[in-house]
PDB file of C-alpha atoms in Angstrom:
ATOM      1  CA  MET A   1      85.107 118.838-129.394  1.00 76.00           C
ATOM      2  CA  ASN A   2      81.806 120.732-129.008  1.00 79.00           C
ATOM      3  CA  LEU A   3      82.063 120.732-125.239  1.00 89.00           C
ATOM      4  CA  ASN A   4      79.478 123.506-125.014  1.00 90.00           C
ATOM      5  CA  ILE A   5      76.757 121.219-126.397  1.00 93.00           C
ATOM      6  CA  PHE A   6      77.828 118.354-124.133  1.00 95.00           C
ATOM      7  CA  ILE A   7      77.823 120.571-121.027  1.00 93.00           C
ATOM      8  CA  ILE A   8      74.426 122.138-121.776  1.00 93.00           C
ATOM      9  CA  THR A   9      72.808 118.753-122.426  1.00 94.00           C
ATOM     10  CA  SER A  10      74.348 117.389-119.224  1.00 94.00           C
ATOM     11  CA  TYR A  11      72.810 120.320-117.369  1.00 91.00           C
ATOM     12  CA  SER A  12      69.358 119.405-118.698  1.00 91.00           C
ATOM     13  CA  PHE A  13      69.437 116.158-116.693  1.00 92.00           C
ATOM     14  CA  PHE A  14      69.939 118.010-113.424  1.00 90.00           C
ATOM     15  CA  ASP A  15      67.573 120.936-113.925  1.00 88.00           C
ATOM     16  CA  GLN A  16      64.091 121.163-115.471  1.00 87.00           C
ATOM     17  CA  ASP A  17      64.375 124.663-116.940  1.00 90.00           C
ATOM     18  CA  LEU A  18      64.941 123.418-120.478  1.00 90.00           C
ATOM     19  CA  GLU A  19      62.140 120.873-120.182  1.00 91.00           C
ATOM     20  CA  LYS A  20      59.829 123.707-119.105  1.00 93.00           C
ATOM     21  CA  LEU A  21      60.581 125.476-122.386  1.00 94.00           C
ATOM     22  CA  PHE A  22      59.680 122.303-124.270  1.00 95.00           C
ATOM     23  CA  LEU A  23      56.440 121.983-122.275  1.00 94.00           C
ATOM     24  CA  CYS A  24      55.584 125.666-122.742  1.00 95.00           C
ATOM     25  CA  ASN A  25      55.434 125.302-126.523  1.00 94.00           C
ATOM     26  CA  LEU A  26      53.740 121.911-126.238  1.00 94.00           C
ATOM     27  CA  LYS A  27      51.023 123.496-124.100  1.00 94.00           C
ATOM     28  CA  TYR A  28      50.566 126.320-126.610  1.00 94.00           C
ATOM     29  CA  GLN A  29      50.223 123.840-129.481  1.00 92.00           C
ATOM     30  CA  ASP A  30      47.517 122.008-127.528  1.00 93.00           C
ATOM     31  CA  PHE A  31      45.688 125.264-126.901  1.00 92.00           C
ATOM     32  CA  SER A  32      45.800 126.323-130.558  1.00 91.00           C
ATOM     33  CA  LYS A  33      44.959 122.904-132.031  1.00 88.00           C
ATOM     34  CA  ASN A  34      42.745 121.430-129.313  1.00 89.00           C
ATOM     35  CA  PHE A  35      45.132 118.601-128.461  1.00 90.00           C
ATOM     36  CA  LYS A  36      45.956 117.132-125.060  1.00 91.00           C
ATOM     37  CA  ASN A  37      49.643 116.300-125.465  1.00 93.00           C
ATOM     38  CA  TYR A  38      50.726 118.538-122.592  1.00 93.00           C
ATOM     39  CA  GLU A  39      48.054 117.245-120.236  1.00 92.00           C
ATOM     40  CA  ASN A  40      48.743 113.593-121.057  1.00 92.00           C
ATOM     41  CA  TYR A  41      52.519 114.094-121.019  1.00 93.00           C
ATOM     42  CA  SER A  42      52.316 115.648-117.553  1.00 89.00           C
ATOM     43  CA  LYS A  43      50.583 112.537-116.213  1.00 88.00           C
ATOM     44  CA  LEU A  44      53.549 110.348-117.123  1.00 88.00           C
ATOM     45  CA  SER A  45      56.464 109.832-114.781  1.00 85.00           C
ATOM     46  CA  SER A  46      60.144 109.639-115.577  1.00 85.00           C
ATOM     47  CA  ASN A  47      62.348 106.691-114.596  1.00 79.00           C
ATOM     48  CA  TYR A  48      64.435 108.787-112.226  1.00 82.00           C
ATOM     49  CA  LYS A  49      64.040 111.573-109.701  1.00 83.00           C
ATOM     50  CA  LEU A  50      67.054 113.522-108.472  1.00 86.00           C
ATOM     51  CA  ASP A  51      67.488 114.999-105.025  1.00 84.00           C
ATOM     52  CA  LYS A  52      69.299 118.342-105.356  1.00 80.00           C
ATOM     53  CA  SER A  53      70.275 118.229-101.694  1.00 82.00           C
ATOM     54  CA  LYS A  54      72.519 115.227-102.383  1.00 87.00           C
ATOM     55  CA  HIS A  55      76.057 115.367-103.740  1.00 86.00           C
ATOM     56  CA  TRP A  56      76.306 115.592-107.532  1.00 87.00           C
ATOM     57  CA  ILE A  57      78.267 112.336-107.667  1.00 89.00           C
ATOM     58  CA  THR A  58      75.346 110.569-105.981  1.00 92.00           C
ATOM     59  CA  ASN A  59      72.962 112.030-108.552  1.00 91.00           C
ATOM     60  CA  VAL A  60      75.192 110.990-111.450  1.00 92.00           C
ATOM     61  CA  THR A  61      75.308 107.446-110.063  1.00 92.00           C
ATOM     62  CA  HIS A  62      71.522 107.528-109.753  1.00 92.00           C
ATOM     63  CA  LEU A  63      71.220 108.609-113.403  1.00 94.00           C
ATOM     64  CA  PHE A  64      73.489 105.806-114.575  1.00 93.00           C
ATOM     65  CA  LYS A  65      71.365 103.354-112.640  1.00 92.00           C
ATOM     66  CA  PHE A  66      67.865 104.507-113.572  1.00 91.00           C
ATOM     67  CA  SER A  67      68.017 106.747-116.675  1.00 93.00           C
ATOM     68  CA  ARG A  68      68.378 104.989-120.020  1.00 93.00           C
ATOM     69  CA  GLU A  69      68.515 108.366-121.764  1.00 95.00           C
ATOM     70  CA  PHE A  70      71.479 109.478-119.660  1.00 95.00           C
ATOM     71  CA  LYS A  71      73.359 106.279-120.452  1.00 95.00           C
ATOM     72  CA  ASN A  72      72.553 106.684-124.160  1.00 95.00           C
ATOM     73  CA  PHE A  73      73.705 110.302-123.985  1.00 96.00           C
ATOM     74  CA  ILE A  74      77.056 109.374-122.416  1.00 96.00           C
ATOM     75  CA  LYS A  75      77.522 106.529-124.891  1.00 96.00           C
ATOM     76  CA  ARG A  76      76.780 108.749-127.904  1.00 96.00           C
ATOM     77  CA  TYR A  77      79.230 111.459-126.883  1.00 96.00           C
ATOM     78  CA  THR A  78      81.907 108.959-125.847  1.00 96.00           C
ATOM     79  CA  ASN A  79      81.745 107.462-129.345  1.00 95.00           C
ATOM     80  CA  TYR A  80      81.728 110.952-130.860  1.00 96.00           C
ATOM     81  CA  TYR A  81      84.830 112.086-128.968  1.00 96.00           C
ATOM     82  CA  LEU A  82      86.644 108.817-129.696  1.00 95.00           C
ATOM     83  CA  LEU A  83      85.890 109.311-133.387  1.00 94.00           C
ATOM     84  CA  ASN A  84      87.197 112.881-133.269  1.00 94.00           C
ATOM     85  CA  CYS A  85      90.359 111.686-131.518  1.00 95.00           C
ATOM     86  CA  LEU A  86      90.844 109.000-134.176  1.00 94.00           C
ATOM     87  CA  ILE A  87      90.470 111.613-136.918  1.00 94.00           C
ATOM     88  CA  PHE A  88      92.910 113.937-135.156  1.00 93.00           C
ATOM     89  CA  VAL A  89      95.525 111.189-134.710  1.00 93.00           C
ATOM     90  CA  SER A  90      95.116 110.140-138.350  1.00 92.00           C
ATOM     91  CA  ILE A  91      95.724 113.561-139.844  1.00 91.00           C
ATOM     92  CA  GLU A  92      98.438 114.605-137.374  1.00 91.00           C
ATOM     93  CA  PHE A  93     100.551 111.473-136.928  1.00 93.00           C
ATOM     94  CA  LEU A  94      99.898 109.076-139.813  1.00 92.00           C
ATOM     95  CA  PRO A  95     101.363 109.384-143.327  1.00 92.00           C
ATOM     96  CA  GLU A  96      99.075 111.291-145.663  1.00 88.00           C
ATOM     97  CA  LYS A  97      98.109 108.261-147.771  1.00 88.00           C
ATOM     98  CA  ILE A  98      97.239 106.140-144.740  1.00 92.00           C
ATOM     99  CA  ALA A  99      95.295 109.007-143.176  1.00 92.00           C
ATOM    100  CA  SER A 100      93.362 109.388-146.426  1.00 91.00           C
ATOM    101  CA  VAL A 101      92.446 105.682-146.391  1.00 91.00           C
ATOM    102  CA  VAL A 102      91.315 105.878-142.751  1.00 93.00           C
ATOM    103  CA  LEU A 103      89.146 108.950-143.399  1.00 94.00           C
ATOM    104  CA  GLY A 104      87.719 107.336-146.535  1.00 93.00           C
ATOM    105  CA  PHE A 105      86.807 104.173-144.634  1.00 94.00           C
ATOM    106  CA  ILE A 106      85.120 106.175-141.838  1.00 94.00           C
ATOM    107  CA  SER A 107      83.221 108.242-144.398  1.00 94.00           C
ATOM    108  CA  PHE A 108      81.982 105.178-146.277  1.00 94.00           C
ATOM    109  CA  GLN A 109      80.858 103.437-143.075  1.00 93.00           C
ATOM    110  CA  THR A 110      79.050 106.628-142.046  1.00 93.00           C
ATOM    111  CA  PHE A 111      77.053 107.127-145.219  1.00 92.00           C
ATOM    112  CA  VAL A 112      76.547 103.678-146.764  1.00 91.00           C
ATOM    113  CA  ASP A 113      73.402 102.857-144.768  1.00 87.00           C
ATOM    114  CA  LYS A 114      71.997 106.339-145.357  1.00 86.00           C
ATOM    115  CA  PHE A 115      72.683 107.020-149.033  1.00 85.00           C
ATOM    116  CA  GLY A 116      73.331 103.561-150.453  1.00 88.00           C
ATOM    117  CA  THR A 117      76.523 101.958-151.722  1.00 91.00           C
ATOM    118  CA  VAL A 118      76.810 103.710-155.107  1.00 92.00           C
ATOM    119  CA  PHE A 119      76.213 107.253-153.870  1.00 93.00           C
ATOM    120  CA  SER A 120      78.491 106.663-150.865  1.00 93.00           C
ATOM    121  CA  ILE A 121      81.326 105.510-153.129  1.00 93.00           C
ATOM    122  CA  ILE A 122      80.862 108.616-155.314  1.00 94.00           C
ATOM    123  CA  LEU A 123      80.837 110.897-152.254  1.00 92.00           C
ATOM    124  CA  VAL A 124      83.920 109.279-150.715  1.00 92.00           C
ATOM    125  CA  THR A 125      85.746 109.474-154.052  1.00 93.00           C
ATOM    126  CA  ILE A 126      85.038 113.199-154.309  1.00 93.00           C
ATOM    127  CA  LEU A 127      86.201 113.740-150.729  1.00 92.00           C
ATOM    128  CA  GLN A 128      89.365 111.725-151.372  1.00 90.00           C
ATOM    129  CA  MET A 129      90.234 114.074-154.233  1.00 91.00           C
ATOM    130  CA  SER A 130      89.691 117.112-152.003  1.00 88.00           C
ATOM    131  CA  ASN A 131      91.599 118.443-149.032  1.00 88.00           C
ATOM    132  CA  TYR A 132      91.102 116.270-145.935  1.00 88.00           C
ATOM    133  CA  HIS A 133      89.750 119.360-144.159  1.00 89.00           C
ATOM    134  CA  TYR A 134      86.414 118.906-145.974  1.00 92.00           C
ATOM    135  CA  THR A 135      86.156 115.240-144.963  1.00 93.00           C
ATOM    136  CA  VAL A 136      86.817 116.135-141.326  1.00 93.00           C
ATOM    137  CA  LEU A 137      84.294 118.966-141.481  1.00 93.00           C
ATOM    138  CA  ILE A 138      81.571 116.764-142.982  1.00 94.00           C
ATOM    139  CA  LEU A 139      82.119 113.913-140.521  1.00 94.00           C
ATOM    140  CA  THR A 140      82.228 116.049-137.375  1.00 94.00           C
ATOM    141  CA  THR A 141      79.254 118.128-138.517  1.00 95.00           C
ATOM    142  CA  PHE A 142      77.201 115.063-139.383  1.00 95.00           C
ATOM    143  CA  TYR A 143      77.725 113.285-136.067  1.00 95.00           C
ATOM    144  CA  GLY A 144      77.524 116.511-134.064  1.00 95.00           C
ATOM    145  CA  SER A 145      74.191 117.437-135.674  1.00 96.00           C
ATOM    146  CA  TRP A 146      72.700 113.990-135.134  1.00 95.00           C
ATOM    147  CA  ASN A 147      73.790 113.974-131.498  1.00 95.00           C
ATOM    148  CA  LEU A 148      72.188 117.368-131.000  1.00 96.00           C
ATOM    149  CA  SER A 149      68.920 116.258-132.599  1.00 96.00           C
ATOM    150  CA  GLU A 150      68.758 113.335-130.142  1.00 96.00           C
ATOM    151  CA  ASP A 151      69.633 115.640-127.241  1.00 96.00           C
ATOM    152  CA  LEU A 152      66.559 117.737-127.979  1.00 95.00           C
ATOM    153  CA  LEU A 153      64.349 114.650-127.589  1.00 95.00           C
ATOM    154  CA  ILE A 154      65.606 113.655-124.142  1.00 94.00           C
ATOM    155  CA  PRO A 155      62.562 115.109-122.264  1.00 91.00           C
ATOM    156  CA  TYR A 156      60.205 113.283-124.625  1.00 94.00           C
ATOM    157  CA  PHE A 157      61.892 109.893-124.256  1.00 94.00           C
ATOM    158  CA  ASN A 158      62.244 110.348-120.500  1.00 91.00           C
ATOM    159  CA  LYS A 159      58.455 110.195-120.234  1.00 89.00           C
ATOM    160  CA  ILE A 160      57.464 108.073-123.253  1.00 90.00           C
ATOM    161  CA  HIS A 161      58.958 104.709-122.385  1.00 85.00           C
ATOM    162  CA  PHE A 162      59.592 103.066-125.744  1.00 91.00           C
ATOM    163  CA  THR A 163      61.589  99.868-125.815  1.00 92.00           C
ATOM    164  CA  MET A 164      65.100 100.347-127.198  1.00 93.00           C
ATOM    165  CA  SER A 165      64.149  98.817-130.555  1.00 93.00           C
ATOM    166  CA  GLU A 166      60.981 100.968-130.757  1.00 93.00           C
ATOM    167  CA  GLN A 167      62.963 104.095-129.953  1.00 94.00           C
ATOM    168  CA  ASN A 168      65.583 103.336-132.601  1.00 93.00           C
ATOM    169  CA  GLN A 169      62.809 102.704-135.130  1.00 94.00           C
ATOM    170  CA  TRP A 170      61.122 105.954-134.070  1.00 95.00           C
ATOM    171  CA  LEU A 171      64.342 107.862-134.715  1.00 94.00           C
ATOM    172  CA  ASN A 172      65.160 106.089-137.995  1.00 91.00           C
ATOM    173  CA  THR A 173      61.778 106.802-139.589  1.00 91.00           C
ATOM    174  CA  ARG A 174      62.110 110.509-138.701  1.00 93.00           C
ATOM    175  CA  LYS A 175      65.836 110.847-139.211  1.00 92.00           C
ATOM    176  CA  GLY A 176      65.618 113.256-142.171  1.00 89.00           C
ATOM    177  CA  VAL A 177      63.492 115.810-140.318  1.00 92.00           C
ATOM    178  CA  LEU A 178      65.436 115.471-137.068  1.00 94.00           C
ATOM    179  CA  PHE A 179      68.821 115.752-138.778  1.00 94.00           C
ATOM    180  CA  GLY A 180      67.726 118.904-140.599  1.00 93.00           C
ATOM    181  CA  ILE A 181      66.707 120.556-137.327  1.00 94.00           C
ATOM    182  CA  GLY A 182      69.875 119.383-135.578  1.00 96.00           C
ATOM    183  CA  LEU A 183      72.079 120.640-138.433  1.00 96.00           C
ATOM    184  CA  VAL A 184      70.621 124.160-138.327  1.00 96.00           C
ATOM    185  CA  TYR A 185      71.076 124.551-134.585  1.00 97.00           C
ATOM    186  CA  TYR A 186      74.474 122.824-134.596  1.00 97.00           C
ATOM    187  CA  ILE A 187      75.857 125.269-137.172  1.00 96.00           C
ATOM    188  CA  MET A 188      74.380 128.215-135.264  1.00 96.00           C
ATOM    189  CA  MET A 189      75.986 127.066-132.014  1.00 95.00           C
ATOM    190  CA  GLN A 190      79.311 126.596-133.777  1.00 93.00           C
ATOM    191  CA  LYS A 191      79.147 130.043-135.352  1.00 93.00           C
ATOM    192  CA  PHE A 192      78.018 131.830-132.194  1.00 94.00           C
ATOM    193  CA  PRO A 193      79.489 129.903-129.222  1.00 91.00           C
ATOM    194  CA  LEU A 194      79.057 132.811-126.791  1.00 92.00           C
ATOM    195  CA  ILE A 195      75.275 132.599-127.087  1.00 94.00           C
ATOM    196  CA  SER A 196      75.125 128.826-127.545  1.00 94.00           C
ATOM    197  CA  PHE A 197      72.951 128.390-124.442  1.00 94.00           C
ATOM    198  CA  ILE A 198      70.365 130.816-125.829  1.00 95.00           C
ATOM    199  CA  ILE A 199      70.373 129.004-129.182  1.00 96.00           C
ATOM    200  CA  TYR A 200      70.093 125.624-127.441  1.00 96.00           C
ATOM    201  CA  SER A 201      67.199 126.893-125.315  1.00 95.00           C
ATOM    202  CA  ASN A 202      65.425 128.057-128.460  1.00 96.00           C
ATOM    203  CA  ALA A 203      65.950 124.606-129.981  1.00 96.00           C
ATOM    204  CA  PHE A 204      64.339 122.973-126.935  1.00 93.00           C
ATOM    205  CA  PHE A 205      61.430 125.396-127.139  1.00 95.00           C
ATOM    206  CA  ASN A 206      60.854 124.697-130.829  1.00 95.00           C
ATOM    207  CA  MET A 207      60.980 120.938-130.255  1.00 95.00           C
ATOM    208  CA  GLY A 208      57.680 121.360-128.398  1.00 93.00           C
ATOM    209  CA  PHE A 209      56.213 122.456-131.732  1.00 93.00           C
ATOM    210  CA  LEU A 210      58.021 119.915-133.925  1.00 94.00           C
ATOM    211  CA  ILE A 211      57.031 116.931-131.795  1.00 94.00           C
ATOM    212  CA  THR A 212      53.361 117.593-132.550  1.00 92.00           C
ATOM    213  CA  LYS A 213      54.167 117.457-136.279  1.00 92.00           C
ATOM    214  CA  ILE A 214      56.036 114.159-136.288  1.00 93.00           C
ATOM    215  CA  THR A 215      54.050 112.210-133.686  1.00 92.00           C
ATOM    216  CA  ASN A 216      50.411 111.518-132.918  1.00 90.00           C
ATOM    217  CA  GLU A 217      48.700 112.674-129.758  1.00 91.00           C
ATOM    218  CA  ILE A 218      49.891 110.984-126.562  1.00 91.00           C
ATOM    219  CA  PRO A 219      47.146 108.692-125.138  1.00 89.00           C
ATOM    220  CA  ASP A 220      45.409 109.791-121.945  1.00 85.00           C
ATOM    221  CA  ASN A 221      46.033 106.563-120.015  1.00 79.00           C
ATOM    222  CA  SER A 222      49.050 104.367-119.416  1.00 73.00           C
ATOM    223  CA  LYS A 223      47.216 101.206-120.540  1.00 77.00           C
ATOM    224  CA  SER A 224      46.936 102.549-124.084  1.00 84.00           C
ATOM    225  CA  LEU A 225      50.551 103.717-124.119  1.00 86.00           C
ATOM    226  CA  GLY A 226      52.003 100.261-124.836  1.00 83.00           C
ATOM    227  CA  THR A 227      49.960  99.741-128.002  1.00 88.00           C
ATOM    228  CA  TRP A 228      50.411 103.377-129.032  1.00 91.00           C
ATOM    229  CA  SER A 229      54.215 103.196-128.728  1.00 90.00           C
ATOM    230  CA  ILE A 230      54.349 100.162-131.055  1.00 88.00           C
ATOM    231  CA  THR A 231      52.370 101.846-133.833  1.00 90.00           C
ATOM    232  CA  GLU A 232      54.032 105.225-133.207  1.00 91.00           C
ATOM    233  CA  SER A 233      57.542 103.847-133.703  1.00 90.00           C
ATOM    234  CA  VAL A 234      56.899 103.805-137.464  1.00 87.00           C
ATOM    235  CA  TRP A 235      56.107 107.123-139.112  1.00 88.00           C
ATOM    236  CA  ASP A 236      54.497 107.460-142.533  1.00 79.00           C
ATOM    237  CA  GLY A 237      53.713 111.175-142.378  1.00 75.00           C
ATOM    238  CA  HIS A 238      56.628 112.502-144.435  1.00 75.00           C
ATOM    239  CA  ASP A 239      54.467 113.743-147.319  1.00 73.00           C
ATOM    240  CA  LYS A 240      52.007 115.427-144.983  1.00 76.00           C
ATOM    241  CA  PHE A 241      54.838 117.067-143.039  1.00 74.00           C
ATOM    242  CA  LEU A 242      56.484 118.382-146.213  1.00 73.00           C
ATOM    243  CA  GLY A 243      53.141 119.623-147.522  1.00 71.00           C
ATOM    244  CA  GLU A 244      52.398 121.550-144.326  1.00 69.00           C
ATOM    245  CA  SER A 245      55.949 122.940-144.234  1.00 65.00           C
ATOM    246  CA  LEU A 246      55.748 124.214-147.814  1.00 61.00           C
ATOM    247  CA  THR A 247      52.306 125.707-147.190  1.00 64.00           C
ATOM    248  CA  SER A 248      53.453 127.521-144.052  1.00 60.00           C
TER     249      SER A 248
END
């Protein structure tokens, strides 16, 4: 169920320690490359402000009311846990052939818009001929990694107010890079659950570096932010990113 990841991400909404790690690396990148991302980011305000003196239920209600990222976070993990429950019920209570069909359908729906119809059919066929354990492992790892990659961007989207369509486009055009980062940290947290908070903190810290590689510099005034967010939602820097990664 990956409750450790859910709990740590939930904590990040109520405390700014993890965001400070993100900002620490962002500030260092500005210093080393003469950017102003940290300075311009700090000028922006988030959609919500919690009062720690109030009861936690009041703060949760406030988040549901004012924080789009919190609502997206809850929605993503609700869908993830429902999917895991469906998989569990299928393999534990349904006949093997029916369970295989259900897992195959979920797998195809998961990968068809990412790999195309032909490759998805080939992948599902291979999984159908294998033990269902591998299908379950691939599905849970895929969705868990993608959720984690979005979790690491919560501080960024809390301040950069994209529209929902712009944010989805922003994520889709960078999905390969983000999924790769999420996959690495997801596997590490699964392998070493006792130090998952340390690993997660390191992921937040490194996102301060990655964000400067996959986005342009944040504008220094709110008037320019609207136009910037429209153009920034589409990313065409894949080749440059890969070139710099291979060089480094």
